[in-house]
Amino acid sequence: MNIAGMNLYVLLGGMISLLIFLRLGLRTKIFVAFFIMSQCFDLAPRIIHGKFIWDYGAVLLLIAAAQLMFQLMFKKKIKPIKGNFYITVLGIFTAWLVFCLLYSLLIYDYPILNTLKMSRQMIIGYLSFFIFFGLFAVDKDAFKMFMKWLYIITFPLLIVAIAQYIIGRPLFFGLHREYDSITRYLPIFLPISLLYFWYILSRYFAAEPVKKHEFVYAGMVVVVTAITYTRGIYIAVLFSFMTMLFLLFKRGKVKVNTAIIFIVVLSMGITVLMAGGWANRVINRAASGIEILFSGKVVSSKIDEDTYSGRWMLLKERFELVLKNNPIIGYGFIHEDNIPKKLRNSLKYGSVIKTPEMVQKYKYGQPYVLALFSADIGWANIVLTTGFIGFFIFIIFIGSFLLSYRGKQIDDAHLYYFHLAFYLQTITLLLLMFNGNPFTNQLQIPGLMVAGYLYCSSRRDMKSGNRLPITAMGKELCH
């Protein structure tokens, strides 16, 4: 088949898929868009027919958002959300992103297409929060549907993630890296799985009923998290775990018997794994991360090299560049292809550009080229694109979000634990900004976390008939 014929089939398939999408209900549209933006949870390649799969999902999300706006216009009355200052700040930050885009186009005079490419992830990503929460406000069953199907989908994916580690053969698309003669895998759906992990574990510590399949799910999340061999994830999850215990203890929800059983089972599990040598890599990896973080020394080996120091130096360098160039706006949404040669040559820290074109050039002897933006520490990307003002607004958002937690206001048990789970997973993602870029890339995931958190806090007077029966998931599946 020639290329023209193949393209015709692709176009036809795309049109049929779009028509099917348009026939779906609003909540299903937004769920499908979220799923596609999230790389179909690593079931699909990152690039399809020369386009990022995230872009296909983003277009679908915007189509659904237009329908959502139409419904909101004719909604008789939506109760105002009070006492959530972080939402106001997040709205201001989103507006500042739009301003930075306009500044990049009109004042910096960056090329239109490349600038729009650079801005789409952050602007559409932060708008996704308002889309998710708008859906939950319009459709009373949408939140329950999201929570049900995300659990159902990620359950078998966790099994496959463990299976591919055992057989030593990648079964998913997504991020795979070599570590100590093995391949480690960082699932894009891990934040979703960790959300349910916090939900299940917090209910367990409070002696709430927990189903057998939920224990299995939580155990698989622990295994998948461990075999990421990522020190930043270990530290972030450990911090969120301690935060969970503190918040539960503060409200008097930690039961002594459940805590004792947890400690005994955990101790026995670690002992068995250490005796069999199965936990050595995880323990060594975690120990090296803690040592680097708290010792103040540069600790490196062939396996566990110090990457934290480089990240901090990268952040420092980007702050200095923004200070010299434009402290208010930063560099805006400048594309890597449009970075001046002088600026590029001044970079001492960063990730090597590994686009297909550049990889080919490296093969022919071209020196490695450092990228201005980095996937290794998201704080640098925020200050580069939004300047010190945007960075300051984002810090205010974080502070106001952290101070917003009010567990006592929620009487519904299921809502309380989901509210706590969303809070803890958002904290986890914020901590991972030192190890990655969750708030500058794949933003639909933190967008869902914050929207879910707001929804739970705004629905504290929910009637018992609308509770979220995740514990009855097994019965629903059987029917």
Coordinates of C-alpha atoms in Angstrom, one line a residue:
M1 CA 0.0 0.0 0.0
N2 CA 1.4 3.4 -0.9
I3 CA 1.7 6.3 1.5
A4 CA -1.2 8.3 0.0
G5 CA -3.6 5.2 0.4
M6 CA -2.4 4.7 4.0
N7 CA -3.0 8.4 4.8
L8 CA -6.5 8.1 3.4
Y9 CA -7.3 5.1 5.7
V10 CA -5.8 7.1 8.7
L11 CA -7.9 10.1 7.8
L12 CA -11.0 7.9 7.4
G13 CA -10.4 6.1 10.7
G14 CA -9.8 9.5 12.5
M15 CA -13.1 10.9 11.2
I16 CA -15.1 7.8 12.2
S17 CA -13.4 7.9 15.7
L18 CA -14.4 11.6 16.0
L19 CA -18.0 10.9 15.0
I20 CA -18.2 8.1 17.7
F21 CA -16.6 10.5 20.2
L22 CA -19.2 13.2 19.5
R23 CA -22.0 10.7 20.2
L24 CA -20.7 9.9 23.7
G25 CA -22.1 11.5 26.8
L26 CA -20.3 14.5 28.3
R27 CA -18.7 12.6 31.2
T28 CA -17.5 9.8 28.9
K29 CA -16.1 12.4 26.5
I30 CA -14.0 14.0 29.2
F31 CA -12.9 10.6 30.6
V32 CA -11.8 9.4 27.1
A33 CA -9.9 12.7 26.5
F34 CA -8.2 12.3 29.9
F35 CA -7.3 8.7 29.1
I36 CA -5.8 9.6 25.7
M37 CA -3.9 12.6 27.0
S38 CA -2.4 10.2 29.6
Q39 CA -1.0 8.1 26.7
C40 CA -3.8 5.6 27.2
F41 CA -1.9 4.7 30.5
D42 CA 1.1 3.6 28.5
L43 CA -1.0 1.3 26.3
A44 CA -0.2 3.5 23.3
P45 CA 3.0 5.1 21.9
R46 CA 3.8 8.7 22.8
I47 CA 3.8 9.7 19.1
I48 CA 1.2 8.5 16.6
H49 CA 1.4 9.5 12.9
G50 CA 3.9 12.2 13.7
K51 CA 1.8 13.8 16.5
F52 CA 2.0 13.5 20.2
I53 CA -1.0 11.4 21.5
W54 CA -1.4 14.1 24.2
D55 CA -2.4 16.5 21.4
Y56 CA -5.2 14.2 20.2
G57 CA -6.6 14.0 23.7
A58 CA -6.3 17.7 24.3
V59 CA -8.3 18.5 21.1
L60 CA -11.0 16.1 22.4
L61 CA -10.9 17.7 25.8
L62 CA -11.5 21.1 24.3
I63 CA -14.4 19.8 22.3
A64 CA -15.9 18.4 25.4
A65 CA -15.2 21.6 27.3
A66 CA -17.2 23.6 24.7
Q67 CA -20.2 21.3 25.4
L68 CA -19.6 21.7 29.2
M69 CA -19.6 25.5 28.9
F70 CA -22.9 25.3 27.0
Q71 CA -24.4 23.3 29.8
L72 CA -23.1 25.6 32.5
M73 CA -24.6 28.6 30.7
F74 CA -28.1 27.0 31.1
K75 CA -27.5 25.6 34.5
K76 CA -30.1 27.2 36.8
K77 CA -27.9 27.6 39.9
I78 CA -24.5 26.4 41.0
K79 CA -23.6 27.0 44.6
P80 CA -20.5 29.2 44.9
I81 CA -17.4 27.6 46.4
K82 CA -16.4 29.5 49.5
G83 CA -13.2 29.4 51.5
N84 CA -10.9 28.0 48.8
F85 CA -8.4 30.7 48.2
Y86 CA -6.1 28.4 46.3
I87 CA -8.7 28.1 43.5
T88 CA -8.6 31.9 43.1
V89 CA -4.8 31.8 43.0
L90 CA -4.8 29.0 40.5
G91 CA -7.2 31.0 38.3
I92 CA -4.8 34.0 38.5
F93 CA -1.8 31.7 37.6
T94 CA -3.7 30.4 34.6
A95 CA -4.5 33.9 33.5
W96 CA -0.8 34.8 33.9
L97 CA 0.1 31.9 31.6
V98 CA -2.2 33.4 28.9
F99 CA -0.5 36.8 29.4
C100 CA 2.9 35.2 29.1
L101 CA 1.8 33.6 25.8
L102 CA 0.6 37.0 24.4
Y103 CA 3.8 38.6 25.6
S104 CA 5.8 36.0 23.8
L105 CA 3.9 36.5 20.6
L106 CA 3.5 40.3 20.6
I107 CA 6.6 41.6 22.5
Y108 CA 9.2 38.9 22.1
D109 CA 7.9 38.2 18.6
Y110 CA 8.5 34.5 18.8
P111 CA 7.3 32.4 15.8
I112 CA 3.5 31.8 16.2
L113 CA 3.4 28.0 15.6
N114 CA 6.4 27.1 17.8
T115 CA 5.2 29.4 20.6
L116 CA 1.7 27.8 20.6
K117 CA 3.3 24.4 20.7
M118 CA 5.3 25.4 23.8
S119 CA 2.3 26.9 25.6
R120 CA -0.3 24.2 24.9
Q121 CA 0.8 21.8 27.6
M122 CA 0.7 24.3 30.5
I123 CA -2.3 26.4 29.4
I124 CA -4.6 23.5 28.4
G125 CA -3.2 21.5 31.3
Y126 CA -4.2 24.1 33.9
L127 CA -7.5 24.7 32.2
S128 CA -8.2 21.0 32.6
F129 CA -8.7 21.5 36.4
F130 CA -11.6 23.9 35.7
I131 CA -13.0 21.4 33.1
F132 CA -12.9 18.5 35.5
F133 CA -14.5 20.4 38.4
G134 CA -17.1 21.9 36.0
L135 CA -18.0 18.4 35.0
F136 CA -18.3 17.3 38.6
A137 CA -20.5 20.3 39.4
V138 CA -22.8 19.7 36.4
D139 CA -23.0 15.9 36.6
K140 CA -23.5 14.5 40.0
D141 CA -22.5 11.0 38.9
A142 CA -19.4 12.0 36.9
F143 CA -17.0 11.9 39.9
K144 CA -18.2 8.4 40.9
M145 CA -17.8 7.3 37.3
F146 CA -14.2 8.6 37.2
M147 CA -13.3 7.0 40.4
K148 CA -14.8 3.6 39.5
W149 CA -13.3 3.3 36.0
L150 CA -9.9 4.6 36.9
Y151 CA -9.7 1.8 39.6
I152 CA -11.0 -0.8 37.2
I153 CA -8.5 0.1 34.4
T154 CA -5.4 0.5 36.6
F155 CA -6.0 -2.8 38.4
P156 CA -4.9 -5.1 35.5
L157 CA -2.3 -2.6 34.5
L158 CA -0.5 -3.0 37.8
I159 CA -0.5 -6.8 37.3
V160 CA 1.1 -6.3 33.8
A161 CA 3.6 -3.9 35.2
I162 CA 4.8 -6.5 37.8
A163 CA 4.7 -9.2 35.1
Q164 CA 7.0 -7.3 32.7
Y165 CA 9.5 -6.8 35.5
I166 CA 9.5 -10.5 36.3
I167 CA 10.0 -11.6 32.7
G168 CA 12.4 -8.7 32.0
R169 CA 10.6 -7.7 28.8
P170 CA 8.8 -4.4 28.3
L171 CA 5.1 -4.9 27.7
F172 CA 4.1 -1.2 27.9
F173 CA 5.0 1.8 26.0
G174 CA 6.2 4.6 28.3
L175 CA 9.3 5.5 30.2
H176 CA 11.8 2.6 30.5
R177 CA 15.3 3.2 31.9
E178 CA 18.3 0.9 32.5
Y179 CA 19.4 0.5 36.1
D180 CA 21.9 -2.1 37.4
S181 CA 21.4 -4.6 34.6
I182 CA 17.6 -4.4 34.7
T183 CA 15.0 -2.2 33.1
R184 CA 13.0 0.0 35.4
Y185 CA 9.6 1.3 34.4
L186 CA 7.9 4.6 35.5
P187 CA 4.2 4.2 34.8
I188 CA 2.3 7.3 33.7
F189 CA -0.7 5.9 35.7
L190 CA 1.3 5.6 38.9
P191 CA -0.2 8.9 40.3
I192 CA -3.7 7.4 39.8
S193 CA -2.7 4.2 41.5
L194 CA -1.1 6.1 44.4
L195 CA -4.4 8.0 44.8
Y196 CA -6.2 4.7 45.5
F197 CA -3.3 3.6 47.7
W198 CA -3.8 6.6 50.0
Y199 CA -7.6 6.0 49.9
I200 CA -7.3 2.3 50.9
L201 CA -4.5 2.7 53.4
S202 CA -6.1 5.6 55.3
R203 CA -9.3 3.6 55.6
Y204 CA -7.3 0.6 56.9
F205 CA -5.6 2.7 59.6
A206 CA -9.0 4.1 60.6
A207 CA -10.3 0.5 60.9
E208 CA -12.8 1.1 58.1
P209 CA -13.9 -1.9 56.0
V210 CA -11.4 -2.8 53.3
K211 CA -12.1 -5.4 50.7
K212 CA -9.7 -8.2 49.7
H213 CA -9.2 -6.8 46.2
E214 CA -8.3 -3.4 47.7
F215 CA -5.6 -5.0 49.8
V216 CA -4.3 -6.7 46.6
Y217 CA -4.4 -3.4 44.8
A218 CA -2.5 -1.6 47.5
G219 CA 0.1 -4.3 47.6
M220 CA 0.6 -4.1 43.9
V221 CA 1.1 -0.3 44.1
V222 CA 3.8 -0.9 46.7
V223 CA 5.6 -3.3 44.4
V224 CA 5.3 -1.1 41.3
T225 CA 6.5 1.9 43.2
A226 CA 9.4 0.0 44.6
I227 CA 10.5 -1.3 41.1
T228 CA 10.6 2.2 39.7
Y229 CA 14.0 2.5 41.5
T230 CA 13.4 6.2 41.6
R231 CA 14.7 7.9 44.7
G232 CA 12.5 11.0 44.2
I233 CA 9.4 8.8 44.2
Y234 CA 10.5 6.9 47.3
I235 CA 11.1 10.2 49.2
A236 CA 7.8 11.8 48.0
V237 CA 5.7 8.7 48.8
L238 CA 7.4 8.3 52.3
F239 CA 6.7 12.0 53.1
S240 CA 3.0 11.7 52.0
F241 CA 2.7 8.5 54.1
M242 CA 4.0 10.3 57.2
T243 CA 1.6 13.2 56.4
M244 CA -1.3 10.8 56.1
L245 CA -0.5 9.3 59.6
F246 CA -0.2 12.7 61.1
L247 CA -3.6 13.9 59.7
L248 CA -5.3 10.7 60.7
F249 CA -3.8 10.8 64.2
K250 CA -4.7 14.5 64.5
R251 CA -8.4 13.6 64.0
G252 CA -8.1 10.5 66.2
K253 CA -8.7 8.0 63.4
V254 CA -5.6 5.8 63.8
K255 CA -6.6 2.7 65.6
V256 CA -3.9 0.9 67.7
N257 CA -4.7 -2.6 66.5
T258 CA -4.5 -1.7 62.8
A259 CA -1.2 0.1 63.4
I260 CA 0.3 -2.9 65.2
I261 CA -0.8 -5.3 62.5
F262 CA 0.7 -3.0 59.8
I263 CA 4.0 -2.7 61.6
V264 CA 4.2 -6.5 62.1
V265 CA 3.3 -7.3 58.5
L266 CA 5.7 -4.7 57.2
S267 CA 8.6 -5.9 59.4
M268 CA 8.0 -9.5 58.3
G269 CA 7.8 -8.6 54.7
I270 CA 11.0 -6.6 54.7
T271 CA 12.8 -9.4 56.6
V272 CA 11.8 -12.0 54.1
L273 CA 12.7 -9.8 51.1
M274 CA 16.1 -8.9 52.6
A275 CA 16.8 -12.6 53.5
G276 CA 16.1 -13.6 49.9
G277 CA 18.1 -10.7 48.4
W278 CA 15.1 -9.4 46.5
A279 CA 15.0 -6.0 48.3
N280 CA 18.7 -5.1 48.0
R281 CA 18.3 -2.9 45.0
V282 CA 15.3 -1.0 46.5
I283 CA 17.0 -0.5 49.9
N284 CA 20.3 0.6 48.4
R285 CA 18.5 3.0 46.0
A286 CA 16.4 4.5 48.8
A287 CA 19.5 4.7 51.1
S288 CA 21.5 6.5 48.5
G289 CA 18.7 9.1 47.9
I290 CA 18.3 9.8 51.7
E291 CA 22.1 10.1 52.0
I292 CA 22.4 12.5 49.2
L293 CA 19.4 14.5 50.5
F294 CA 20.5 14.9 54.1
S295 CA 24.2 14.4 54.3
G296 CA 25.1 17.5 52.3
K297 CA 27.8 15.4 50.5
V298 CA 28.0 14.4 46.9
V299 CA 27.6 10.7 47.0
S300 CA 27.9 8.8 43.7
S301 CA 28.7 5.4 42.4
K302 CA 28.4 3.7 39.0
I303 CA 24.9 2.6 39.9
D304 CA 23.6 5.3 42.2
E305 CA 25.1 8.5 41.0
D306 CA 24.2 11.9 42.5
T307 CA 21.7 13.6 40.2
Y308 CA 20.3 15.9 42.9
S309 CA 23.2 18.3 42.9
G310 CA 23.0 18.7 39.1
R311 CA 19.3 19.5 39.4
W312 CA 19.9 22.2 42.0
M313 CA 22.7 23.7 39.8
L314 CA 20.3 23.7 36.8
L315 CA 17.7 25.5 38.8
K316 CA 20.2 28.1 40.1
E317 CA 21.4 28.7 36.5
R318 CA 17.9 29.2 35.1
F319 CA 17.0 31.6 37.9
E320 CA 20.1 33.6 37.1
L321 CA 19.2 33.6 33.4
V322 CA 15.7 34.9 34.1
L323 CA 17.1 37.6 36.4
K324 CA 19.3 38.9 33.6
N325 CA 16.8 38.6 30.8
N326 CA 13.4 39.6 32.2
P327 CA 12.6 38.9 35.9
I328 CA 8.9 39.7 35.3
I329 CA 8.1 37.4 32.3
G330 CA 11.2 35.2 32.0
Y331 CA 11.7 33.9 28.5
G332 CA 8.0 33.2 28.0
F333 CA 7.0 30.3 25.8
I334 CA 10.2 30.1 23.7
H335 CA 10.6 27.0 21.7
E336 CA 13.9 25.1 21.8
D337 CA 14.3 25.6 18.1
N338 CA 14.2 29.4 18.6
I339 CA 16.7 29.7 21.4
P340 CA 19.5 32.1 20.4
K341 CA 22.9 30.5 19.9
K342 CA 24.5 32.8 22.5
L343 CA 22.0 31.6 25.2
R344 CA 22.4 28.0 24.1
N345 CA 26.1 28.1 24.4
S346 CA 26.0 29.7 27.9
L347 CA 24.1 26.7 29.3
K348 CA 26.2 24.6 31.7
Y349 CA 23.5 22.4 33.1
G350 CA 20.6 20.6 31.5
S351 CA 19.3 17.6 29.6
V352 CA 20.7 16.7 26.2
I353 CA 18.2 17.3 23.4
K354 CA 17.2 13.9 22.1
T355 CA 14.8 14.6 19.2
P356 CA 15.1 12.1 16.3
E357 CA 16.8 14.8 14.2
M358 CA 19.4 15.6 16.9
V359 CA 20.1 11.9 17.6
Q360 CA 20.9 11.5 14.0
K361 CA 23.2 14.5 14.0
Y362 CA 25.0 13.2 17.1
K363 CA 25.8 10.0 15.2
Y364 CA 27.7 12.1 12.6
G365 CA 29.8 13.8 15.3
Q366 CA 27.8 16.9 16.3
P367 CA 28.5 17.8 20.0
Y368 CA 25.7 17.2 22.4
V369 CA 23.3 20.2 22.8
L370 CA 21.7 21.1 26.1
A371 CA 18.0 22.0 26.3
L372 CA 16.9 25.2 28.0
F373 CA 13.9 23.4 29.6
S374 CA 14.3 20.2 31.6
A375 CA 12.2 17.2 32.5
D376 CA 14.3 16.7 35.6
I377 CA 13.1 19.7 37.8
G378 CA 9.9 21.4 37.0
W379 CA 10.6 24.5 39.1
A380 CA 13.1 25.7 36.4
N381 CA 10.5 25.4 33.7
I382 CA 8.0 27.5 35.7
V383 CA 10.4 30.4 36.2
L384 CA 11.6 30.3 32.6
T385 CA 8.1 30.5 31.2
T386 CA 6.4 32.8 33.7
G387 CA 9.2 34.7 35.3
F388 CA 9.5 35.5 39.0
I389 CA 5.9 36.8 39.1
G390 CA 4.5 33.6 37.8
F391 CA 6.8 31.6 40.1
F392 CA 5.6 33.7 43.1
I393 CA 2.0 33.1 42.2
F394 CA 2.6 29.4 41.9
I395 CA 4.2 29.3 45.4
I396 CA 1.2 31.1 46.8
F397 CA -1.0 28.5 45.2
I398 CA 1.0 25.8 46.9
G399 CA 0.9 27.4 50.3
S400 CA -2.8 28.2 50.2
F401 CA -3.5 24.6 49.0
L402 CA -1.5 23.1 51.8
L403 CA -3.3 25.2 54.3
S404 CA -6.7 24.5 52.9
Y405 CA -7.1 20.9 54.3
R406 CA -10.1 20.7 56.6
G407 CA -10.8 17.1 57.2
K408 CA -13.3 17.8 60.0
Q409 CA -15.7 19.5 57.7
I410 CA -16.5 16.3 55.8
D411 CA -19.0 14.0 57.5
D412 CA -19.4 11.4 54.7
A413 CA -16.8 8.7 55.4
H414 CA -16.0 7.9 51.7
L415 CA -15.7 11.5 50.8
Y416 CA -13.4 12.1 53.8
Y417 CA -10.9 9.5 52.7
F418 CA -11.1 10.5 49.0
H419 CA -10.6 14.1 50.1
L420 CA -7.5 13.0 52.1
A421 CA -6.2 10.8 49.2
F422 CA -6.5 13.7 46.7
Y423 CA -4.7 16.0 49.1
L424 CA -1.8 13.5 49.7
Q425 CA -1.4 12.7 46.0
T426 CA -1.2 16.4 45.1
I427 CA 1.5 16.8 47.8
T428 CA 3.3 13.8 46.2
L429 CA 3.2 15.4 42.8
L430 CA 4.4 18.8 44.2
L431 CA 7.4 17.0 45.8
L432 CA 8.2 15.3 42.5
M433 CA 8.7 18.7 41.0
F434 CA 12.2 18.4 42.4
N435 CA 12.6 15.1 40.5
G436 CA 10.5 15.8 37.4
N437 CA 7.9 18.1 36.0
P438 CA 4.4 17.0 36.9
F439 CA 3.1 20.6 37.1
T440 CA 4.5 21.6 33.7
N441 CA 3.9 18.4 31.7
Q442 CA 1.0 15.9 31.7
L443 CA -0.9 18.5 33.7
Q444 CA -4.3 16.7 33.3
I445 CA -3.2 14.4 36.1
P446 CA -2.6 17.0 38.8
G447 CA -5.6 18.9 37.4
L448 CA -7.8 15.9 38.2
M449 CA -6.2 15.6 41.7
V450 CA -6.9 19.2 42.6
A451 CA -10.4 19.1 41.0
G452 CA -11.2 15.9 43.0
Y453 CA -10.0 17.5 46.2
L454 CA -12.2 20.6 45.6
Y455 CA -15.2 18.5 44.7
C456 CA -14.9 16.4 47.9
S457 CA -14.6 19.5 50.1
S458 CA -17.5 21.3 48.3
R459 CA -19.7 18.2 48.7
R460 CA -19.3 17.7 52.4
D461 CA -23.1 17.7 52.9
M462 CA -23.6 15.0 50.3
K463 CA -26.5 12.7 51.1
S464 CA -25.8 9.1 51.9
G465 CA -27.4 8.0 48.7
N466 CA -24.7 9.6 46.7
R467 CA -21.7 8.1 48.5
L468 CA -18.9 6.5 46.6
P469 CA -19.1 2.8 47.0
I470 CA -15.6 1.9 45.9
T471 CA -15.6 -0.8 48.6
A472 CA -18.5 -2.4 46.7
M473 CA -16.5 -2.4 43.4
G474 CA -16.2 -6.2 43.4
K475 CA -20.0 -6.6 43.5
E476 CA -20.5 -4.1 40.7
L477 CA -17.9 -5.9 38.5
C478 CA -19.7 -9.2 39.2
H479 CA -22.9 -7.8 37.8

